[in-house]
PDB file of C-alpha atoms in Angstrom:
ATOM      1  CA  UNK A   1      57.177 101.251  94.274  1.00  0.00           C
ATOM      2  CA  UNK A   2      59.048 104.128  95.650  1.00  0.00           C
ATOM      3  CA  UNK A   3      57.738 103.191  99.290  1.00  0.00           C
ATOM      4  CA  UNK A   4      58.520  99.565  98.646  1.00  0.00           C
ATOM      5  CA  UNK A   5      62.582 100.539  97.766  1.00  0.00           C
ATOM      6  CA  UNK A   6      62.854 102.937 100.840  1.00  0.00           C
ATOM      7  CA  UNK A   7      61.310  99.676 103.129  1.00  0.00           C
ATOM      8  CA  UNK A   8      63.704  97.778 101.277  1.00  0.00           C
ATOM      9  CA  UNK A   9      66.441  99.426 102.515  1.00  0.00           C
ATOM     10  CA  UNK A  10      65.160 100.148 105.795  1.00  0.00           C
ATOM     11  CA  UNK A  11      65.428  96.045 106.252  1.00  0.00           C
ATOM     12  CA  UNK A  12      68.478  95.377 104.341  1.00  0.00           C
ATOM     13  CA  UNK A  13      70.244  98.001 106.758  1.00  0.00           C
ATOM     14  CA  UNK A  14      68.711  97.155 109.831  1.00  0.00           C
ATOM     15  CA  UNK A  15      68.357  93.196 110.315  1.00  0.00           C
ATOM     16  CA  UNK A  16      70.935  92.232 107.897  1.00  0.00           C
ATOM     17  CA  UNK A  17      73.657  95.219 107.909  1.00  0.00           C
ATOM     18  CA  UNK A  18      74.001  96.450 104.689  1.00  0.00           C
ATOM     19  CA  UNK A  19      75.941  99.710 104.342  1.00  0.00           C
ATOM     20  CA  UNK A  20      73.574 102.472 102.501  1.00  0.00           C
ATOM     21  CA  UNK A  21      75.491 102.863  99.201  1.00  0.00           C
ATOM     22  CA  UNK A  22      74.614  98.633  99.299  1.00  0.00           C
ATOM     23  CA  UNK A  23      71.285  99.109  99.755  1.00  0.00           C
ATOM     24  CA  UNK A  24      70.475 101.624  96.714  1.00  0.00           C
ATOM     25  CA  UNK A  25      71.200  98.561  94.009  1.00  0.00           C
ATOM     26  CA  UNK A  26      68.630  96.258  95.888  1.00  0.00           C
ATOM     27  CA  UNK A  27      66.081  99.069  95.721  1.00  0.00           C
ATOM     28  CA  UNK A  28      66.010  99.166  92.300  1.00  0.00           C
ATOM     29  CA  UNK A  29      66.208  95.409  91.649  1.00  0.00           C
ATOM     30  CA  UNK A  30      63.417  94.981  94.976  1.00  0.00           C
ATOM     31  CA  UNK A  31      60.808  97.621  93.103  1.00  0.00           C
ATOM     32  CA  UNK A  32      61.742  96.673  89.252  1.00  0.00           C
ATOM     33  CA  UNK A  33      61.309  92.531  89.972  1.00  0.00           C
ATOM     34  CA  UNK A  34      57.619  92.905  92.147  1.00  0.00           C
ATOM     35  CA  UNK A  35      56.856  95.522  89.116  1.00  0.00           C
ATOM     36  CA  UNK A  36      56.774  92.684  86.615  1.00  0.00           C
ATOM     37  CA  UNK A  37      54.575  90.696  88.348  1.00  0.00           C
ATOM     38  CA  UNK A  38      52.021  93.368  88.735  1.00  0.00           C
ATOM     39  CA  UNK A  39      52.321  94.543  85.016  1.00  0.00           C
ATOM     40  CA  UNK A  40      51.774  91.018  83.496  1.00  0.00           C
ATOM     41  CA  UNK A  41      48.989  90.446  86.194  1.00  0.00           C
ATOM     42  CA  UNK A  42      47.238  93.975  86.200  1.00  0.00           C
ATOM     43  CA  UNK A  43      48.641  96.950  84.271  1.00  0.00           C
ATOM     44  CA  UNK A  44      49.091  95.570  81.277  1.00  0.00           C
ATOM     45  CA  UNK A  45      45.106  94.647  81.027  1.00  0.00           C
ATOM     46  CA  UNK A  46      45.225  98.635  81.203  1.00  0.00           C
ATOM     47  CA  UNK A  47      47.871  99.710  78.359  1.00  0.00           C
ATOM     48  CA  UNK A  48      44.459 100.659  76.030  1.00  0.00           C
ATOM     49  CA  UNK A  49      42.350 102.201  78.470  1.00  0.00           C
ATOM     50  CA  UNK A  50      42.219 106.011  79.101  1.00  0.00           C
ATOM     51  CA  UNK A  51      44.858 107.787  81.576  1.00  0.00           C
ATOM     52  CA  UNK A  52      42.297 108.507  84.085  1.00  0.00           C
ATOM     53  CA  UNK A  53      41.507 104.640  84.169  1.00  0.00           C
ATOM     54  CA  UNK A  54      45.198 104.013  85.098  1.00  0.00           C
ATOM     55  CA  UNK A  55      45.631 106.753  87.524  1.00  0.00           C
ATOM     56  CA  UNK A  56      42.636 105.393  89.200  1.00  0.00           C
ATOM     57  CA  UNK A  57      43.837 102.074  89.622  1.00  0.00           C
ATOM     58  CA  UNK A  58      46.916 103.441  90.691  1.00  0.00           C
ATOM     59  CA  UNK A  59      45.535 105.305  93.464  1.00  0.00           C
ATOM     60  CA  UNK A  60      43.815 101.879  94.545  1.00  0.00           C
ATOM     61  CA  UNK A  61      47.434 100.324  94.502  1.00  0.00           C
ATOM     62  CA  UNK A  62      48.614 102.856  96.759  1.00  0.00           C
ATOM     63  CA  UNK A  63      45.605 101.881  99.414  1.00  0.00           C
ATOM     64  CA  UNK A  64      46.744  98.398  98.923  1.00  0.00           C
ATOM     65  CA  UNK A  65      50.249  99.530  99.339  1.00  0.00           C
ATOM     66  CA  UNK A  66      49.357 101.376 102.505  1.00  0.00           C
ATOM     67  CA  UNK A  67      47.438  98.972 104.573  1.00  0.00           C
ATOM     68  CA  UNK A  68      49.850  96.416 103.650  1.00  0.00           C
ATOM     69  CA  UNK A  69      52.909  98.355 104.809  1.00  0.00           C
ATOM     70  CA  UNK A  70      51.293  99.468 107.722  1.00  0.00           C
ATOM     71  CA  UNK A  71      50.359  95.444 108.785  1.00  0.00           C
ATOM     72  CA  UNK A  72      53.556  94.426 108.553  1.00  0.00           C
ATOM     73  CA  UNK A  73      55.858  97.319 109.536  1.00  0.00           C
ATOM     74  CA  UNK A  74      53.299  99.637 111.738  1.00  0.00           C
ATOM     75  CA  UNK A  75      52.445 103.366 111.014  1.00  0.00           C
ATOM     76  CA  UNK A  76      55.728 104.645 112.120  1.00  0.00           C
ATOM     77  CA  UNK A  77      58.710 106.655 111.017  1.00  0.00           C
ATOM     78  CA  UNK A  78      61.369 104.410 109.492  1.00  0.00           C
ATOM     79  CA  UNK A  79      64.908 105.954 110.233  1.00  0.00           C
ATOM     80  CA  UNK A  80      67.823 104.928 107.977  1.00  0.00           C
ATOM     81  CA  UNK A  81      71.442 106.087 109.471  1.00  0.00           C
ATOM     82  CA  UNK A  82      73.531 107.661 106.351  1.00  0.00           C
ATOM     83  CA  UNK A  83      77.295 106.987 106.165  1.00  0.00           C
ATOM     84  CA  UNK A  84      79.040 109.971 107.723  1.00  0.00           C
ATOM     85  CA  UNK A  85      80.863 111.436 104.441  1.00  0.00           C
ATOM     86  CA  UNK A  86      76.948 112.026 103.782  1.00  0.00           C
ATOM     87  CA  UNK A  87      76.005 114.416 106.534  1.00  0.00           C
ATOM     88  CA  UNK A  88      77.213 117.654 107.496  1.00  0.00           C
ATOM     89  CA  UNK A  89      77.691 120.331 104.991  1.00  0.00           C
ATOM     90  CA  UNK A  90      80.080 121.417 102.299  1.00  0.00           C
ATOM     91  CA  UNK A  91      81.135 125.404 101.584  1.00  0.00           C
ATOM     92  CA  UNK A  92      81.364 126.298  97.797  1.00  0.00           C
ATOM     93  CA  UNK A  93      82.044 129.699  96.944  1.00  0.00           C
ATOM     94  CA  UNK A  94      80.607 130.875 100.304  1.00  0.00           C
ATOM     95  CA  UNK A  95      77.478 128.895 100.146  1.00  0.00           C
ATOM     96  CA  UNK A  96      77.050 126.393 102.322  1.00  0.00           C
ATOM     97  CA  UNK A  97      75.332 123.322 101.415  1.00  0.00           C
ATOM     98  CA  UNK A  98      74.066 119.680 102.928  1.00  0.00           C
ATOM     99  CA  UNK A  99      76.184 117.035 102.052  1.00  0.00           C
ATOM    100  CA  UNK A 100      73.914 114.507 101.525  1.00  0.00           C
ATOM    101  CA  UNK A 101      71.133 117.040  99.481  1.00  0.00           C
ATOM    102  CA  UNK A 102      74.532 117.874  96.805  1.00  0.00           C
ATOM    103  CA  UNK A 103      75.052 113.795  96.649  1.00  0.00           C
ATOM    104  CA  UNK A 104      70.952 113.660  95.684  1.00  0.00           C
ATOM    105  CA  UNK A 105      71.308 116.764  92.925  1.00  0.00           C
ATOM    106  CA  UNK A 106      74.544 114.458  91.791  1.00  0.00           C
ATOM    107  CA  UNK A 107      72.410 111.370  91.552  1.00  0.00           C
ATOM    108  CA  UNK A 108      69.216 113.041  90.070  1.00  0.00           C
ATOM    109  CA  UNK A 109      71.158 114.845  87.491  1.00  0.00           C
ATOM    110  CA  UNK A 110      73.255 111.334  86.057  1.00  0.00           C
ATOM    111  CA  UNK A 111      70.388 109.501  86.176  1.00  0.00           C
ATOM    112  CA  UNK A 112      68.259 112.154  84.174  1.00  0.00           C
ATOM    113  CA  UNK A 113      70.855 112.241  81.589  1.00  0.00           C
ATOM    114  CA  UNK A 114      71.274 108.509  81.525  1.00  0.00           C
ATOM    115  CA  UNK A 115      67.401 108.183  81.070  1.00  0.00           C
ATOM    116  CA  UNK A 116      67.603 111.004  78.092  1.00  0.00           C
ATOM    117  CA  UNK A 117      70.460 109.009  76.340  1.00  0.00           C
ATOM    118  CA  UNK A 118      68.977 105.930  76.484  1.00  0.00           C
ATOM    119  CA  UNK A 119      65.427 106.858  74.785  1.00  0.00           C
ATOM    120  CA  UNK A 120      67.188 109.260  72.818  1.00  0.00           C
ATOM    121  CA  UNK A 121      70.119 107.745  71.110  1.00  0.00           C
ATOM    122  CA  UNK A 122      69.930 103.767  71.944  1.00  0.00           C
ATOM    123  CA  UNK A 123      68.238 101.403  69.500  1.00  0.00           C
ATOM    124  CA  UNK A 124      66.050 100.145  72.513  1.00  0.00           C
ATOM    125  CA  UNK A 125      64.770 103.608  73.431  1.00  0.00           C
ATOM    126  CA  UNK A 126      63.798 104.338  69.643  1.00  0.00           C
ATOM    127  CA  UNK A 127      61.529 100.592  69.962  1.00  0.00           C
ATOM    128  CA  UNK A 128      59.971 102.535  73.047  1.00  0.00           C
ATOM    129  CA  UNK A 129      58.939 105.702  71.538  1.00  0.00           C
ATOM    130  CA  UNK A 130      57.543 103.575  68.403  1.00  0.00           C
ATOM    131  CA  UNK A 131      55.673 101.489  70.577  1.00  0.00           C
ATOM    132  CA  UNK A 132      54.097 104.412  72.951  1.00  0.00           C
ATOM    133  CA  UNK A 133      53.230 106.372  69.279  1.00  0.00           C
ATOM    134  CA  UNK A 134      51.471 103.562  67.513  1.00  0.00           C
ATOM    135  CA  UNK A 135      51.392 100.095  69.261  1.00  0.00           C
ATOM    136  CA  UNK A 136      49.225  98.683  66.219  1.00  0.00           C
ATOM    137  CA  UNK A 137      51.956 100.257  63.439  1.00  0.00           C
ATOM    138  CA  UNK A 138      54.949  99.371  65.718  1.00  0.00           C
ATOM    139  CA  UNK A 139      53.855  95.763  66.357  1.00  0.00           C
ATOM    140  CA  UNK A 140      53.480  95.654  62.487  1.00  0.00           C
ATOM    141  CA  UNK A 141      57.134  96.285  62.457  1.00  0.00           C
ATOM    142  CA  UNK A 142      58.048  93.376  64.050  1.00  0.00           C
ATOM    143  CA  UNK A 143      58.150  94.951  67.501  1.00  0.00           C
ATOM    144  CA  UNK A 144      57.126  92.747  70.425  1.00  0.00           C
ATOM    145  CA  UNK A 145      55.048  95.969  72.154  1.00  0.00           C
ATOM    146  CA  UNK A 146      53.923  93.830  75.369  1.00  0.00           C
ATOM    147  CA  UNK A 147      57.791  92.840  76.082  1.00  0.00           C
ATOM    148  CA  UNK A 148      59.136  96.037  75.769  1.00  0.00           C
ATOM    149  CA  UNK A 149      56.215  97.689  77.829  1.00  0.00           C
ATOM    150  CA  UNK A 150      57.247  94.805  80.400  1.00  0.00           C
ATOM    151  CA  UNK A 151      60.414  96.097  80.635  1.00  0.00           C
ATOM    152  CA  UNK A 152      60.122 100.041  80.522  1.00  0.00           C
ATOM    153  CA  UNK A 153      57.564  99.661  83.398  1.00  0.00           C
ATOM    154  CA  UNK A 154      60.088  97.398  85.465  1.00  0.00           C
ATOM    155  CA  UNK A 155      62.986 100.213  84.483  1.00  0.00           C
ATOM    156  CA  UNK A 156      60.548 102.940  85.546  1.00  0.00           C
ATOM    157  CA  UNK A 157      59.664 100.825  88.833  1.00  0.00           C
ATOM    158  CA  UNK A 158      62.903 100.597  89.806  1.00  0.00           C
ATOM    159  CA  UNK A 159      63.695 103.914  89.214  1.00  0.00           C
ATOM    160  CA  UNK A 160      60.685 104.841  91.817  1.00  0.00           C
ATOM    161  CA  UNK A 161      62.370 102.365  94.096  1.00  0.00           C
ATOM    162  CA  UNK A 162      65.725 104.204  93.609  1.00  0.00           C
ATOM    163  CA  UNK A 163      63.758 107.399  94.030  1.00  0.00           C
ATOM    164  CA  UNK A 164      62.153 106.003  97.633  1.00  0.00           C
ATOM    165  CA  UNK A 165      65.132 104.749  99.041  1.00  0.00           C
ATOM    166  CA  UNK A 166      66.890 108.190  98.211  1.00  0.00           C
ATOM    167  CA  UNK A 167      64.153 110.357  99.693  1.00  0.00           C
ATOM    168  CA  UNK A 168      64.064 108.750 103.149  1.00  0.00           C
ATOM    169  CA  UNK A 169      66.397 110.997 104.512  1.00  0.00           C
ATOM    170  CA  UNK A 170      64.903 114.380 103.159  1.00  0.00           C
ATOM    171  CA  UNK A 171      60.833 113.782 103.620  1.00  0.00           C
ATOM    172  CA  UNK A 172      60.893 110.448 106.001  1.00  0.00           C
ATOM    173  CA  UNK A 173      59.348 107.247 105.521  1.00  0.00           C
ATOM    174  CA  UNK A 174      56.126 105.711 106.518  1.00  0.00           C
ATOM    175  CA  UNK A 175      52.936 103.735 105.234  1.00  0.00           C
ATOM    176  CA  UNK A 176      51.346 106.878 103.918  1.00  0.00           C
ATOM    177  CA  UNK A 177      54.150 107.976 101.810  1.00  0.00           C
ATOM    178  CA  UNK A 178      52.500 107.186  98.774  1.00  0.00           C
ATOM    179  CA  UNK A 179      49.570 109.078  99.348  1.00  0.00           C
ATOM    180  CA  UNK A 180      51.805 112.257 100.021  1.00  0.00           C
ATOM    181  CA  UNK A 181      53.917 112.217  97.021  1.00  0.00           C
ATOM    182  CA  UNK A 182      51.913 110.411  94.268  1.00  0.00           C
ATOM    183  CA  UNK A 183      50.140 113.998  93.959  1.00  0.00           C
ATOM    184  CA  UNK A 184      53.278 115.246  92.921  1.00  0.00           C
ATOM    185  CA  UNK A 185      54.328 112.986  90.696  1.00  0.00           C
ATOM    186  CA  UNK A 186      51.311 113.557  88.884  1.00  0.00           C
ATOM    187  CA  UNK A 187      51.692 117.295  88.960  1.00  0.00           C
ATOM    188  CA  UNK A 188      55.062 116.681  87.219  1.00  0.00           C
ATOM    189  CA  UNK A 189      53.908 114.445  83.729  1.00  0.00           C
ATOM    190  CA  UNK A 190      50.884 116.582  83.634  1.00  0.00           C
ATOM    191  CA  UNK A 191      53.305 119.665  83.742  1.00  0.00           C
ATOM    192  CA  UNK A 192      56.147 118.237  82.001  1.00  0.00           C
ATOM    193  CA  UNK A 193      53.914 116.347  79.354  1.00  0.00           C
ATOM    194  CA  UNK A 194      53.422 113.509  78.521  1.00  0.00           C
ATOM    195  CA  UNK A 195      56.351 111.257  76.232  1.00  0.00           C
ATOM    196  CA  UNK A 196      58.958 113.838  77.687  1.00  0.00           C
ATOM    197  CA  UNK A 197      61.982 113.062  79.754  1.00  0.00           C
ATOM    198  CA  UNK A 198      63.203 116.710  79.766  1.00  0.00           C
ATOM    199  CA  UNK A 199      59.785 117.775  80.181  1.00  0.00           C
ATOM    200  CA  UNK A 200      59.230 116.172  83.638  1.00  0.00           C
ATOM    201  CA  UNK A 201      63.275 117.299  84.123  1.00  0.00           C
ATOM    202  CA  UNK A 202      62.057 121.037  83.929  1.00  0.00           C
ATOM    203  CA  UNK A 203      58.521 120.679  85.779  1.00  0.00           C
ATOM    204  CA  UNK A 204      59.716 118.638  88.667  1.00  0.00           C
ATOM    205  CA  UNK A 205      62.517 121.813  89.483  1.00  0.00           C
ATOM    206  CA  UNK A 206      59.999 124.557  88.757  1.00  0.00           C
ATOM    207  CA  UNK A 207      57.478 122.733  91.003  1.00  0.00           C
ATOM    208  CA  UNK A 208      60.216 122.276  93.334  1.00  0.00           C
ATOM    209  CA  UNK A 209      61.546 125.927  92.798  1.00  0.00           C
ATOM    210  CA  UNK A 210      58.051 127.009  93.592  1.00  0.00           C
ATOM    211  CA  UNK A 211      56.950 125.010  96.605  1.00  0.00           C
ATOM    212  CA  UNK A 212      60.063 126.159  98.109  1.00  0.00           C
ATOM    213  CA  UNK A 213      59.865 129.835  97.797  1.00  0.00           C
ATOM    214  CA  UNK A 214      55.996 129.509  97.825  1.00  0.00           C
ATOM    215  CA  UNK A 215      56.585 128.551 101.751  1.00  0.00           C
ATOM    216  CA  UNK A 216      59.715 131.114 102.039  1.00  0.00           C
ATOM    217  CA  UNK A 217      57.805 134.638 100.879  1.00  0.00           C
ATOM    218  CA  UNK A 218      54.114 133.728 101.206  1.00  0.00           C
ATOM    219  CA  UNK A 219      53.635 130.913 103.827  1.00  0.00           C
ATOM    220  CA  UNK A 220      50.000 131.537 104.117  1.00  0.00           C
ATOM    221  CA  UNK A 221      49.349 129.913 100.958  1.00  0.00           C
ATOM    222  CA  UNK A 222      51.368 127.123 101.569  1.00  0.00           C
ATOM    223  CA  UNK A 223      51.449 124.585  98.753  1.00  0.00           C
ATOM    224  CA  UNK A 224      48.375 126.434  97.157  1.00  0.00           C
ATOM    225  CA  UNK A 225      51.656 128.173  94.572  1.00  0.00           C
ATOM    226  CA  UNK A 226      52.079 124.225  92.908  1.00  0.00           C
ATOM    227  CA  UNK A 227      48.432 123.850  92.128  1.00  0.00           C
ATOM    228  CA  UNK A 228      47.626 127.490  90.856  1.00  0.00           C
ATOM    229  CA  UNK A 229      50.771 127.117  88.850  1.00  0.00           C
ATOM    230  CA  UNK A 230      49.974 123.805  87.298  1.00  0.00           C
ATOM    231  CA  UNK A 231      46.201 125.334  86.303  1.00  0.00           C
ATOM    232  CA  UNK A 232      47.866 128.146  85.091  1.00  0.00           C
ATOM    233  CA  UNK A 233      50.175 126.639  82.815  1.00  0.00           C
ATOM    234  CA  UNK A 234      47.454 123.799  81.843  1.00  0.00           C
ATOM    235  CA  UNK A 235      45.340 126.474  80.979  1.00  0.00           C
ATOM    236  CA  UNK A 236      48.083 128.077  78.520  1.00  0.00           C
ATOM    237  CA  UNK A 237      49.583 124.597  77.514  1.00  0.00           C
ATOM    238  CA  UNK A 238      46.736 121.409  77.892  1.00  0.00           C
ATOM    239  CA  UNK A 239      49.406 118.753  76.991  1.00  0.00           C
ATOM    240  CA  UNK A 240      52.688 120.912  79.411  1.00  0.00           C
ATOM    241  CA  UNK A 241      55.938 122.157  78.830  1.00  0.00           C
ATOM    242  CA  UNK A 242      56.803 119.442  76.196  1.00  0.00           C
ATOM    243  CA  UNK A 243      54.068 117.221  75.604  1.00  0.00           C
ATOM    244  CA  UNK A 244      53.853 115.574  72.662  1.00  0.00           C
ATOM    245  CA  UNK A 245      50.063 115.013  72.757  1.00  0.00           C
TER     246      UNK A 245
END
């Protein structure tokens, strides 16, 4: 879904003109409506099945996704062209700074706290949580579980799409983006834990924090810091930072 918002852009900005601000709306709305027909269609034949049967099919998605992206677009880099208040850098307090990387930490950080107030403090959220706890107690409630599954994955689907269309810039786009990242995204619920907002906050800038200077002071390891700091922490904490269960 993240692949499918940064294509969506990529075609709203190139054959029909959109400005890039424009395009981040109809990334969302692109990943979030094709997410509801796959949940009523596949995923939700999967809400009682183990995580590992989920992440599996999820992994087949992303072949799907791949071959599919690749047919119609090619196996190409897709360029998007950012506004020009968006490139260049800004100097704060003697640092100096990319424009458009302080816009994403801007973004990231509103929609973080948008996503912690709203299954926090919002009636809706608190019918999530229920519903992820105990679907057989919540549905006994009252609580139409299946509908509000429906529309927390189309929310989180979006969000991916958001997420894609934001990244293009920073790590590129092309058919085997999914296969690059989806690894990570992993690493950050299994880190964070599972039923945690703030959890996944926290592991995706340690993992982040750690690739980076991973690279920086030891660049013969490469990525190897992520991994032996996920099995590390795993180790100390099976269920992450903040995991629930």
């Amino acid at each position: 879904f993240g692949m499918l918002g940064g294509y969506a852009v990529v075609v709203a900005m190139d054959r029909f003109g959109f400005p890039f601000l424009l395009t981040l709306p109809l990334a969302f709305f692109v990943a979030a409506l094709v997410s509801v027909a796959f949940e009523r269609t596949i995923f939700r034949r999967l809400y009682r099945a183990g995580e590992l049967n989920q992440v599996l099919l999820t992994i087949g998605l992303v072949f799907v996704a791949a071959a599919s992206i690749a047919y119609f677009f090619g196996t190409g880099q897709q360029p998007v062209a950012l506004p020009d208040y968006l490139q260049g850098y800004v100097e704060i307090g003697g640092l100096r700074g990319g424009s458009y990387r302080i816009f994403l930490v801007a973004m990231a950080l509103r929609i973080a706290g948008l996503l912690v107030f709203g299954l926090e403090h919002t009636r809706f959220g608190a019918r999530v949580r229920a519903a992820v706890d105990n679907q057989r107690v919540a549905q006994g409630l009252g609580l139409n579980v299946d509908s509000i599954f429906a529309i927390t994955f189309a929310l989180g689907s979006g969000l991916a799409g958001l997420g894609g269309a934001l990244a293009i810039e920073i790590v590129g786009l092309d058919p085997s983006f999914g296969f690059h990242y989806l690894v990570y995204v992993l690493i950050v619920v299994a880190v964070g834990g599972l039923g945690s907002i703030g959890g996944s906050f926290v592991a995706a800038a340690l993992l982040g924090i750690f690739d980076v200077a991973g690279k920086y002071f030891v660049p013969d390891m490469g990525a190897f810091l992520i991994y032996l700091f996920m099995v590390v922490l795993l180790f100390v904490r099976p269920v992450g930072l903040f995991g629930k269960r």
